[in-house]
Amino acid sequence: MSNAEVSRWQVPLADLRVDEELLAAVTKTVGSGWWSAGPRVAEFEVQFAAYCGAGHAVAVSSGTAALHLAVLALGCGPGDEVVLPSLNFVAAANAVAVTGATPVFCDVVGGTDLNLSPDDLEAAIGPATKALLVLHYGGNPCQMDALRAIADRHRLPVIEDAAHAPGATWRGVKCGTIGRIGCFSFFSNKNLPTGEGGLVVTDDQELAKRIRLLRSHGMTSLTWDRHRGHAHTYDVLEPGFNYRLDEIRAAIGIVELRRLDAENAARRRLAARYRERLEGVEGIAVAFPASDADVVSSQHLEVVLLPDGSSRRDVQAALANEGIQTSVHYPPIHTFTHYAALPQRRLPQTDAVAPRILTLPMFGHMTDEQLDFVTDRLVAAI
Ligand SMILES: Cc1ncc(COP(=O)(O)O)c(C=O)c1O
């Protein structure tokens, strides 16, 4: 089914595949007469937990809600610090800041490695550090052995922002299950899209219980339970939110979860083709190494580094003229007005790579012709 009505791009950055199976799942759910959190959300949680090998999964309304609940469940608040990379989506820093805790930014490894630097993460740890919040950038797993050693040494919990990394593995273990808590996003452009949506995984039963409670106002029963007559009243154990996922999105999630491994494999094949066509082109570097025996990437993003001193804006404009959508992941968080006002650590690698990174189109059903068109036009543009 064509997405032409929503996209003016010949090659969009990301693209949803809509088919009969997906439409049937939505139609059936709408026809069920129950749209808020209920049995499909519960089924999605069970299936996602099994897929990841996690003890518990709690579906929520967005990746941002997942991060907020993770930070809260670990008890972060005023006076605490959470260390995270600045080269990240701002949701992670916002999730920390809204609890009253302070985000402290660490650097990336640099060169073509856009994941956080374990050495700099450790250097950022201080007496007020309460947690470490790591990102698997673009679906490329971090150096989790180094991060775990640091976390153990300092007795700090690790939250994984696995928004880019559903299905990615580090030494055979699914991203999101390596630290204490893993957070996923199901925003439309993600490898597992539901429109809006998110999910928290953890093996810690007490944390899962608290996250479940905070997801729904701190209440001891869900509307669904009361609808079925399983609960007539409820108590409130602590103030919480409405961060629930709904049945319609859960139905989409169940279908998309079945497709995730194939989606990720298709993305990896496309990434290999990007690399084949761009490696060796003067001035262009493809992010991350071609292979690493420890990791399987979910290849959420296809990121290249442009030549030092080149105008990214001009390259993006030239590609846009050809109908090719590009983006930047990310403007570093420490450069945004609100965060720039905080005391800053030096982040030389982040500052060096940030002006050069460019995200190219990547989605599982992208054709080789589309990809070749992107690489040809990119080479011409620089
Ligand atoms: C790395 C990262 N973390 C968190 C989020 C927030 O997720 P959401 O948009 O579902 O709130 C996103 C994405 O959108 C993201 O890319």
CSV table of C-alpha atoms and ligand atoms in Angstrom, one decimal:
chain,number,residue,atom,x,y,z
A,1,MET,CA,0.0,0.0,0.0
A,2,SER,CA,1.4,3.4,-1.0
A,3,ASN,CA,2.2,6.1,1.6
A,4,ALA,CA,2.2,8.7,-1.1
A,5,GLU,CA,-0.5,10.7,0.6
A,6,VAL,CA,1.8,11.4,3.6
A,7,SER,CA,5.2,11.6,1.9
A,8,ARG,CA,6.4,14.1,-0.6
A,9,TRP,CA,9.8,12.3,-0.6
A,10,GLN,CA,11.0,9.9,-3.3
A,11,VAL,CA,13.1,8.3,-0.7
A,12,PRO,CA,11.9,9.1,2.8
A,13,LEU,CA,14.0,8.7,5.9
A,14,ALA,CA,11.7,6.1,7.3
A,15,ASP,CA,8.6,4.5,6.0
A,16,LEU,CA,5.7,2.5,7.4
A,17,ARG,CA,4.5,-0.7,5.6
A,18,VAL,CA,0.8,-1.0,5.8
A,19,ASP,CA,-0.8,-4.2,4.7
A,20,GLU,CA,-4.0,-6.3,5.1
A,21,GLU,CA,-2.7,-8.2,8.2
A,22,LEU,CA,-2.1,-4.9,10.0
A,23,LEU,CA,-5.4,-3.4,9.0
A,24,ALA,CA,-7.2,-6.6,10.0
A,25,ALA,CA,-5.6,-6.5,13.4
A,26,VAL,CA,-6.7,-2.9,13.9
A,27,THR,CA,-10.2,-3.5,12.6
A,28,LYS,CA,-10.7,-6.5,14.9
A,29,THR,CA,-9.5,-4.5,17.9
A,30,VAL,CA,-11.7,-1.5,17.1
A,31,GLY,CA,-14.6,-3.9,16.7
A,32,SER,CA,-13.9,-5.6,20.0
A,33,GLY,CA,-15.6,-2.8,21.9
A,34,TRP,CA,-12.6,-2.2,24.3
A,35,TRP,CA,-9.9,0.3,23.2
A,36,SER,CA,-8.1,1.2,26.4
A,37,ALA,CA,-5.4,-1.0,28.0
A,38,GLY,CA,-6.7,-4.6,28.2
A,39,PRO,CA,-6.0,-8.1,27.0
A,40,ARG,CA,-4.0,-7.1,23.9
A,41,VAL,CA,-1.7,-4.9,25.9
A,42,ALA,CA,-1.2,-7.9,28.3
A,43,GLU,CA,-0.5,-10.2,25.4
A,44,PHE,CA,1.9,-7.8,23.8
A,45,GLU,CA,3.8,-7.5,27.1
A,46,VAL,CA,4.0,-11.3,27.5
A,47,GLN,CA,5.3,-11.7,23.9
A,48,PHE,CA,7.8,-8.8,24.1
A,49,ALA,CA,9.2,-10.2,27.4
A,50,ALA,CA,9.6,-13.6,25.9
A,51,TYR,CA,11.2,-12.2,22.7
A,52,CYS,CA,13.8,-10.3,24.8
A,53,GLY,CA,14.3,-12.9,27.4
A,54,ALA,CA,13.2,-10.4,30.1
A,55,GLY,CA,11.4,-11.3,33.4
A,56,HIS,CA,8.9,-8.5,33.1
A,57,ALA,CA,7.6,-6.1,30.4
A,58,VAL,CA,5.4,-3.1,31.0
A,59,ALA,CA,3.9,-1.4,27.9
A,60,VAL,CA,3.5,2.4,28.1
A,61,SER,CA,2.3,5.2,26.0
A,62,SER,CA,5.8,6.3,24.6
A,63,GLY,CA,9.5,5.8,24.9
A,64,THR,CA,9.7,9.0,26.9
A,65,ALA,CA,7.2,7.6,29.4
A,66,ALA,CA,9.3,4.5,29.6
A,67,LEU,CA,12.4,6.5,30.4
A,68,HIS,CA,10.5,8.7,32.9
A,69,LEU,CA,9.2,5.7,34.8
A,70,ALA,CA,12.6,4.0,34.7
A,71,VAL,CA,14.3,7.0,36.3
A,72,LEU,CA,11.6,7.4,38.9
A,73,ALA,CA,11.5,3.8,39.8
A,74,LEU,CA,15.2,3.9,40.6
A,75,GLY,CA,14.4,6.7,43.0
A,76,CYS,CA,16.1,9.5,41.2
A,77,GLY,CA,15.1,13.0,42.4
A,78,PRO,CA,16.4,16.4,43.5
A,79,GLY,CA,20.1,16.2,44.5
A,80,ASP,CA,20.8,13.1,42.3
A,81,GLU,CA,22.8,13.0,39.1
A,82,VAL,CA,22.3,10.7,36.1
A,83,VAL,CA,25.1,10.3,33.6
A,84,LEU,CA,24.1,9.9,29.9
A,85,PRO,CA,25.6,10.7,26.5
A,86,SER,CA,24.9,14.1,25.1
A,87,LEU,CA,24.7,12.7,21.6
A,88,ASN,CA,21.2,11.4,22.2
A,89,PHE,CA,17.5,12.3,21.8
A,90,VAL,CA,16.5,14.9,24.3
A,91,ALA,CA,13.9,12.6,25.9
A,92,ALA,CA,16.5,10.9,28.0
A,93,ALA,CA,17.7,14.2,29.5
A,94,ASN,CA,14.2,15.5,29.9
A,95,ALA,CA,13.1,12.3,31.7
A,96,VAL,CA,15.9,12.9,34.2
A,97,ALA,CA,15.4,16.6,34.6
A,98,VAL,CA,11.6,16.4,35.2
A,99,THR,CA,12.3,14.2,38.3
A,100,GLY,CA,14.4,17.0,39.7
A,101,ALA,CA,17.6,15.1,39.2
A,102,THR,CA,20.4,16.6,37.1
A,103,PRO,CA,21.6,15.0,33.8
A,104,VAL,CA,25.4,15.0,33.5
A,105,PHE,CA,26.6,14.5,30.0
A,106,CYS,CA,29.4,12.2,28.9
A,107,ASP,CA,31.3,12.0,25.6
A,108,VAL,CA,31.1,9.5,22.7
A,109,VAL,CA,34.1,7.3,21.7
A,110,GLY,CA,34.5,9.5,18.6
A,111,GLY,CA,35.8,8.8,15.1
A,112,THR,CA,33.2,6.6,13.6
A,113,ASP,CA,32.0,5.2,16.9
A,114,LEU,CA,29.0,7.3,18.0
A,115,ASN,CA,28.3,5.3,21.2
A,116,LEU,CA,29.2,6.7,24.6
A,117,SER,CA,32.8,6.4,25.8
A,118,PRO,CA,33.0,4.1,28.8
A,119,ASP,CA,36.1,6.0,30.0
A,120,ASP,CA,34.3,9.3,29.9
A,121,LEU,CA,31.2,7.9,31.4
A,122,GLU,CA,33.3,6.8,34.4
A,123,ALA,CA,35.0,10.2,34.6
A,124,ALA,CA,31.5,11.8,34.8
A,125,ILE,CA,30.5,9.7,37.9
A,126,GLY,CA,30.6,11.7,41.1
A,127,PRO,CA,29.2,11.3,44.7
A,128,ALA,CA,25.7,12.4,43.6
A,129,THR,CA,25.5,9.9,40.7
A,130,LYS,CA,22.4,7.7,41.1
A,131,ALA,CA,22.2,5.9,37.8
A,132,LEU,CA,23.8,5.5,34.3
A,133,LEU,CA,21.5,5.9,31.3
A,134,VAL,CA,23.1,4.5,28.2
A,135,LEU,CA,22.0,4.7,24.5
A,136,HIS,CA,22.6,2.0,21.9
A,137,TYR,CA,23.0,4.7,19.2
A,138,GLY,CA,21.3,3.8,15.9
A,139,GLY,CA,20.7,0.2,17.2
A,140,ASN,CA,24.5,-0.4,17.6
A,141,PRO,CA,25.0,-2.0,21.0
A,142,CYS,CA,27.4,-0.2,23.4
A,143,GLN,CA,30.5,-1.8,24.9
A,144,MET,CA,28.4,-3.4,27.6
A,145,ASP,CA,31.2,-5.4,29.3
A,146,ALA,CA,33.1,-2.1,30.0
A,147,LEU,CA,29.9,-0.4,31.1
A,148,ARG,CA,28.9,-3.3,33.4
A,149,ALA,CA,32.3,-3.3,35.0
A,150,ILE,CA,32.0,0.5,35.7
A,151,ALA,CA,28.4,0.1,37.0
A,152,ASP,CA,29.5,-2.8,39.3
A,153,ARG,CA,32.6,-0.8,40.5
A,154,HIS,CA,30.4,2.2,41.5
A,155,ARG,CA,27.3,0.1,42.5
A,156,LEU,CA,25.1,2.0,40.1
A,157,PRO,CA,22.1,0.7,38.1
A,158,VAL,CA,22.2,1.0,34.3
A,159,ILE,CA,19.1,2.1,32.3
A,160,GLU,CA,19.4,1.2,28.7
A,161,ASP,CA,17.7,3.5,26.2
A,162,ALA,CA,17.0,0.8,23.7
A,163,ALA,CA,14.6,2.9,21.6
A,164,HIS,CA,16.8,2.2,18.5
A,165,ALA,CA,17.7,-1.3,19.5
A,166,PRO,CA,14.8,-3.8,19.7
A,167,GLY,CA,16.2,-7.1,18.6
A,168,ALA,CA,19.8,-5.9,18.7
A,169,THR,CA,22.1,-8.2,20.7
A,170,TRP,CA,25.4,-7.9,22.6
A,171,ARG,CA,27.1,-11.3,22.9
A,172,GLY,CA,23.8,-12.9,22.2
A,173,VAL,CA,21.8,-11.0,24.8
A,174,LYS,CA,19.0,-8.7,23.7
A,175,CYS,CA,19.6,-5.0,24.2
A,176,GLY,CA,17.3,-3.7,26.9
A,177,THR,CA,18.0,-6.7,29.1
A,178,ILE,CA,21.7,-6.2,29.8
A,179,GLY,CA,21.2,-3.4,32.4
A,180,ARG,CA,18.7,-3.1,35.3
A,181,ILE,CA,16.0,-1.6,33.1
A,182,GLY,CA,15.5,-1.3,29.4
A,183,CYS,CA,13.3,1.3,27.6
A,184,PHE,CA,11.9,1.0,24.1
A,185,SER,CA,10.0,3.4,21.8
A,186,PHE,CA,7.5,2.4,19.2
A,187,PHE,CA,7.2,5.8,17.6
A,188,SER,CA,6.3,5.6,13.9
A,189,ASN,CA,9.9,5.8,12.6
A,190,LYS,CA,11.1,3.0,14.8
A,191,ASN,CA,12.0,-0.7,13.8
A,192,LEU,CA,8.8,-1.7,15.7
A,193,PRO,CA,6.3,1.0,15.1
A,194,THR,CA,2.9,1.4,16.7
A,195,GLY,CA,2.4,5.2,16.1
A,196,GLU,CA,3.1,6.2,19.7
A,197,GLY,CA,4.1,3.7,22.4
A,198,GLY,CA,6.9,2.4,24.5
A,199,LEU,CA,7.8,-0.4,26.9
A,200,VAL,CA,10.0,-1.1,29.9
A,201,VAL,CA,11.7,-4.4,30.5
A,202,THR,CA,13.4,-5.6,33.7
A,203,ASP,CA,14.2,-8.8,35.6
A,204,ASP,CA,13.6,-7.0,38.9
A,205,GLN,CA,10.1,-7.9,40.1
A,206,GLU,CA,9.9,-5.0,42.6
A,207,LEU,CA,10.9,-2.5,40.0
A,208,ALA,CA,8.4,-3.9,37.5
A,209,LYS,CA,5.7,-3.7,40.2
A,210,ARG,CA,6.5,0.0,40.9
A,211,ILE,CA,6.6,0.9,37.2
A,212,ARG,CA,3.3,-0.8,36.6
A,213,LEU,CA,1.8,1.1,39.5
A,214,LEU,CA,3.2,4.5,38.3
A,215,ARG,CA,2.0,3.8,34.8
A,216,SER,CA,-1.6,4.0,35.9
A,217,HIS,CA,-2.0,6.7,38.6
A,218,GLY,CA,-0.5,4.6,41.4
A,219,MET,CA,-3.8,2.7,41.4
A,220,THR,CA,-4.1,-0.9,42.5
A,221,SER,CA,-6.5,-1.9,39.7
A,222,LEU,CA,-7.0,-1.1,36.0
A,223,THR,CA,-10.2,0.1,34.4
A,224,TRP,CA,-10.1,-3.2,32.5
A,225,ASP,CA,-10.2,-5.2,35.7
A,226,ARG,CA,-13.2,-3.1,36.9
A,227,HIS,CA,-14.9,-3.4,33.5
A,228,ARG,CA,-14.7,-7.2,33.8
A,229,GLY,CA,-16.0,-7.0,37.3
A,230,HIS,CA,-12.7,-8.3,38.7
A,231,ALA,CA,-12.2,-5.3,40.9
A,232,HIS,CA,-14.9,-3.0,42.4
A,233,THR,CA,-12.7,-0.5,44.0
A,234,TYR,CA,-9.0,0.5,44.2
A,235,ASP,CA,-6.5,2.1,46.4
A,236,VAL,CA,-3.7,4.6,45.4
A,237,LEU,CA,-0.3,3.7,46.7
A,238,GLU,CA,1.6,6.7,45.4
A,239,PRO,CA,1.0,9.5,42.8
A,240,GLY,CA,1.4,8.2,39.3
A,241,PHE,CA,0.5,9.0,35.7
A,242,ASN,CA,-1.7,7.8,32.8
A,243,TYR,CA,1.2,6.3,30.7
A,244,ARG,CA,-0.9,3.4,29.5
A,245,LEU,CA,-0.7,1.9,26.0
A,246,ASP,CA,-4.0,1.2,24.3
A,247,GLU,CA,-5.4,-1.9,22.7
A,248,ILE,CA,-5.3,-0.6,19.1
A,249,ARG,CA,-1.6,0.2,19.4
A,250,ALA,CA,-0.9,-3.1,21.2
A,251,ALA,CA,-2.6,-5.0,18.3
A,252,ILE,CA,-0.3,-3.3,15.9
A,253,GLY,CA,2.6,-4.0,18.2
A,254,ILE,CA,1.8,-7.7,18.3
A,255,VAL,CA,1.9,-7.9,14.4
A,256,GLU,CA,5.1,-5.7,14.2
A,257,LEU,CA,6.9,-7.8,16.9
A,258,ARG,CA,6.4,-10.9,14.7
A,259,ARG,CA,8.0,-9.0,11.8
A,260,LEU,CA,10.9,-7.5,13.8
A,261,ASP,CA,13.6,-10.0,13.1
A,262,ALA,CA,12.9,-9.9,9.4
A,263,GLU,CA,12.8,-6.1,9.5
A,264,ASN,CA,16.2,-5.9,11.3
A,265,ALA,CA,17.7,-8.4,8.9
A,266,ALA,CA,16.5,-6.4,5.9
A,267,ARG,CA,18.0,-3.3,7.5
A,268,ARG,CA,21.4,-5.0,8.0
A,269,ARG,CA,21.5,-6.1,4.4
A,270,LEU,CA,20.8,-2.5,3.3
A,271,ALA,CA,23.5,-1.3,5.7
A,272,ALA,CA,26.0,-3.6,4.1
A,273,ARG,CA,25.1,-2.3,0.7
A,274,TYR,CA,25.4,1.3,1.9
A,275,ARG,CA,28.8,0.5,3.2
A,276,GLU,CA,29.9,-1.3,0.0
A,277,ARG,CA,28.9,1.8,-2.0
A,278,LEU,CA,30.2,4.5,0.3
A,279,GLU,CA,33.4,3.0,1.8
A,280,GLY,CA,36.4,4.3,-0.1
A,281,VAL,CA,34.6,7.4,-1.2
A,282,GLU,CA,36.9,10.3,-0.5
A,283,GLY,CA,35.7,12.2,2.6
A,284,ILE,CA,32.8,10.0,3.6
A,285,ALA,CA,33.0,7.7,6.6
A,286,VAL,CA,30.3,5.2,7.5
A,287,ALA,CA,29.5,5.2,11.2
A,288,PHE,CA,30.5,2.2,13.3
A,289,PRO,CA,32.8,-0.7,12.2
A,290,ALA,CA,31.7,-3.0,9.4
A,291,SER,CA,31.5,-5.9,11.8
A,292,ASP,CA,32.0,-6.7,15.4
A,293,ALA,CA,31.8,-10.3,16.6
A,294,ASP,CA,30.1,-9.2,19.9
A,295,VAL,CA,27.2,-7.3,18.4
A,296,VAL,CA,24.2,-7.7,16.1
A,297,SER,CA,22.8,-4.3,15.2
A,298,SER,CA,19.2,-3.5,14.7
A,299,GLN,CA,20.4,-0.9,12.2
A,300,HIS,CA,17.8,1.7,13.2
A,301,LEU,CA,19.8,4.5,11.6
A,302,GLU,CA,22.2,4.8,8.6
A,303,VAL,CA,24.6,7.5,9.7
A,304,VAL,CA,27.6,8.8,7.7
A,305,LEU,CA,30.2,11.4,8.7
A,306,LEU,CA,30.7,14.1,6.1
A,307,PRO,CA,34.2,15.6,5.4
A,308,ASP,CA,35.4,17.9,8.1
A,309,GLY,CA,34.5,21.5,7.3
A,310,SER,CA,31.9,20.6,4.6
A,311,SER,CA,28.4,22.2,4.8
A,312,ARG,CA,25.9,19.7,6.0
A,313,ARG,CA,23.1,22.1,5.2
A,314,ASP,CA,24.1,22.3,1.6
A,315,VAL,CA,24.4,18.5,1.3
A,316,GLN,CA,21.0,18.1,2.9
A,317,ALA,CA,19.5,20.8,0.5
A,318,ALA,CA,21.0,19.1,-2.5
A,319,LEU,CA,19.6,15.7,-1.5
A,320,ALA,CA,16.2,17.3,-0.7
A,321,ASN,CA,16.2,18.7,-4.2
A,322,GLU,CA,16.4,15.1,-5.5
A,323,GLY,CA,13.5,14.0,-3.2
A,324,ILE,CA,15.8,12.4,-0.6
A,325,GLN,CA,15.0,13.0,3.0
A,326,THR,CA,17.9,13.2,5.5
A,327,SER,CA,18.2,14.1,9.2
A,328,VAL,CA,20.6,14.7,12.0
A,329,HIS,CA,20.7,12.3,15.0
A,330,TYR,CA,21.3,14.4,17.1
A,331,PRO,CA,22.1,18.0,17.8
A,332,PRO,CA,23.9,17.2,21.1
A,333,ILE,CA,21.7,17.8,24.1
A,334,HIS,CA,24.3,20.0,25.9
A,335,THR,CA,23.9,22.6,23.1
A,336,PHE,CA,20.2,23.2,23.7
A,337,THR,CA,19.4,26.4,25.6
A,338,HIS,CA,18.0,24.8,28.7
A,339,TYR,CA,20.9,22.3,29.1
A,340,ALA,CA,23.6,24.7,28.0
A,341,ALA,CA,22.8,26.7,31.1
A,342,LEU,CA,23.9,23.8,33.3
A,343,PRO,CA,27.5,23.4,34.4
A,344,GLN,CA,29.2,21.6,31.5
A,345,ARG,CA,31.9,18.9,31.2
A,346,ARG,CA,34.1,19.0,28.1
A,347,LEU,CA,32.8,16.8,25.4
A,348,PRO,CA,35.5,17.1,22.6
A,349,GLN,CA,34.5,14.0,20.6
A,350,THR,CA,30.8,14.9,20.6
A,351,ASP,CA,31.6,18.4,19.6
A,352,ALA,CA,33.9,17.1,16.8
A,353,VAL,CA,31.5,14.6,15.3
A,354,ALA,CA,28.2,16.5,15.8
A,355,PRO,CA,28.6,18.9,12.8
A,356,ARG,CA,29.6,16.1,10.5
A,357,ILE,CA,26.9,13.4,11.1
A,358,LEU,CA,24.1,12.9,8.6
A,359,THR,CA,21.4,10.3,8.7
A,360,LEU,CA,20.4,8.7,5.4
A,361,PRO,CA,17.1,6.9,4.6
A,362,MET,CA,16.8,3.4,6.2
A,363,PHE,CA,13.7,1.1,6.3
A,364,GLY,CA,13.4,-2.6,5.8
A,365,HIS,CA,11.5,-2.4,2.5
A,366,MET,CA,13.7,0.2,0.9
A,367,THR,CA,14.8,-1.0,-2.5
A,368,ASP,CA,18.3,-1.3,-3.8
A,369,GLU,CA,17.4,1.2,-6.5
A,370,GLN,CA,16.4,3.7,-3.8
A,371,LEU,CA,19.6,3.1,-1.9
A,372,ASP,CA,21.8,3.4,-5.0
A,373,PHE,CA,20.0,6.6,-5.9
A,374,VAL,CA,20.8,8.0,-2.4
A,375,THR,CA,24.4,7.0,-2.5
A,376,ASP,CA,24.9,8.3,-6.1
A,377,ARG,CA,23.3,11.7,-5.2
A,378,LEU,CA,25.2,11.9,-1.9
A,379,VAL,CA,28.6,11.4,-3.6
A,380,ALA,CA,27.6,14.0,-6.2
A,381,ALA,CA,26.5,16.4,-3.5
A,382,ILE,CA,29.9,16.4,-1.7
B,1,LIG,C1,17.0,7.3,21.5
B,1,LIG,C2,15.6,7.7,21.8
B,1,LIG,N1,15.1,7.7,23.1
B,1,LIG,C3,13.9,8.1,23.4
B,1,LIG,C4,13.0,8.4,22.5
B,1,LIG,C5,11.6,8.8,22.9
B,1,LIG,O1,10.6,7.9,22.4
B,1,LIG,P1,9.1,8.5,22.2
B,1,LIG,O2,9.2,9.3,20.9
B,1,LIG,O3,8.4,7.2,21.9
B,1,LIG,O4,8.7,9.2,23.4
B,1,LIG,C6,13.3,8.3,21.1
B,1,LIG,C7,12.4,8.7,20.1
B,1,LIG,O5,11.7,9.1,19.5
B,1,LIG,C8,14.7,8.0,20.8
B,1,LIG,O6,15.1,8.0,19.5
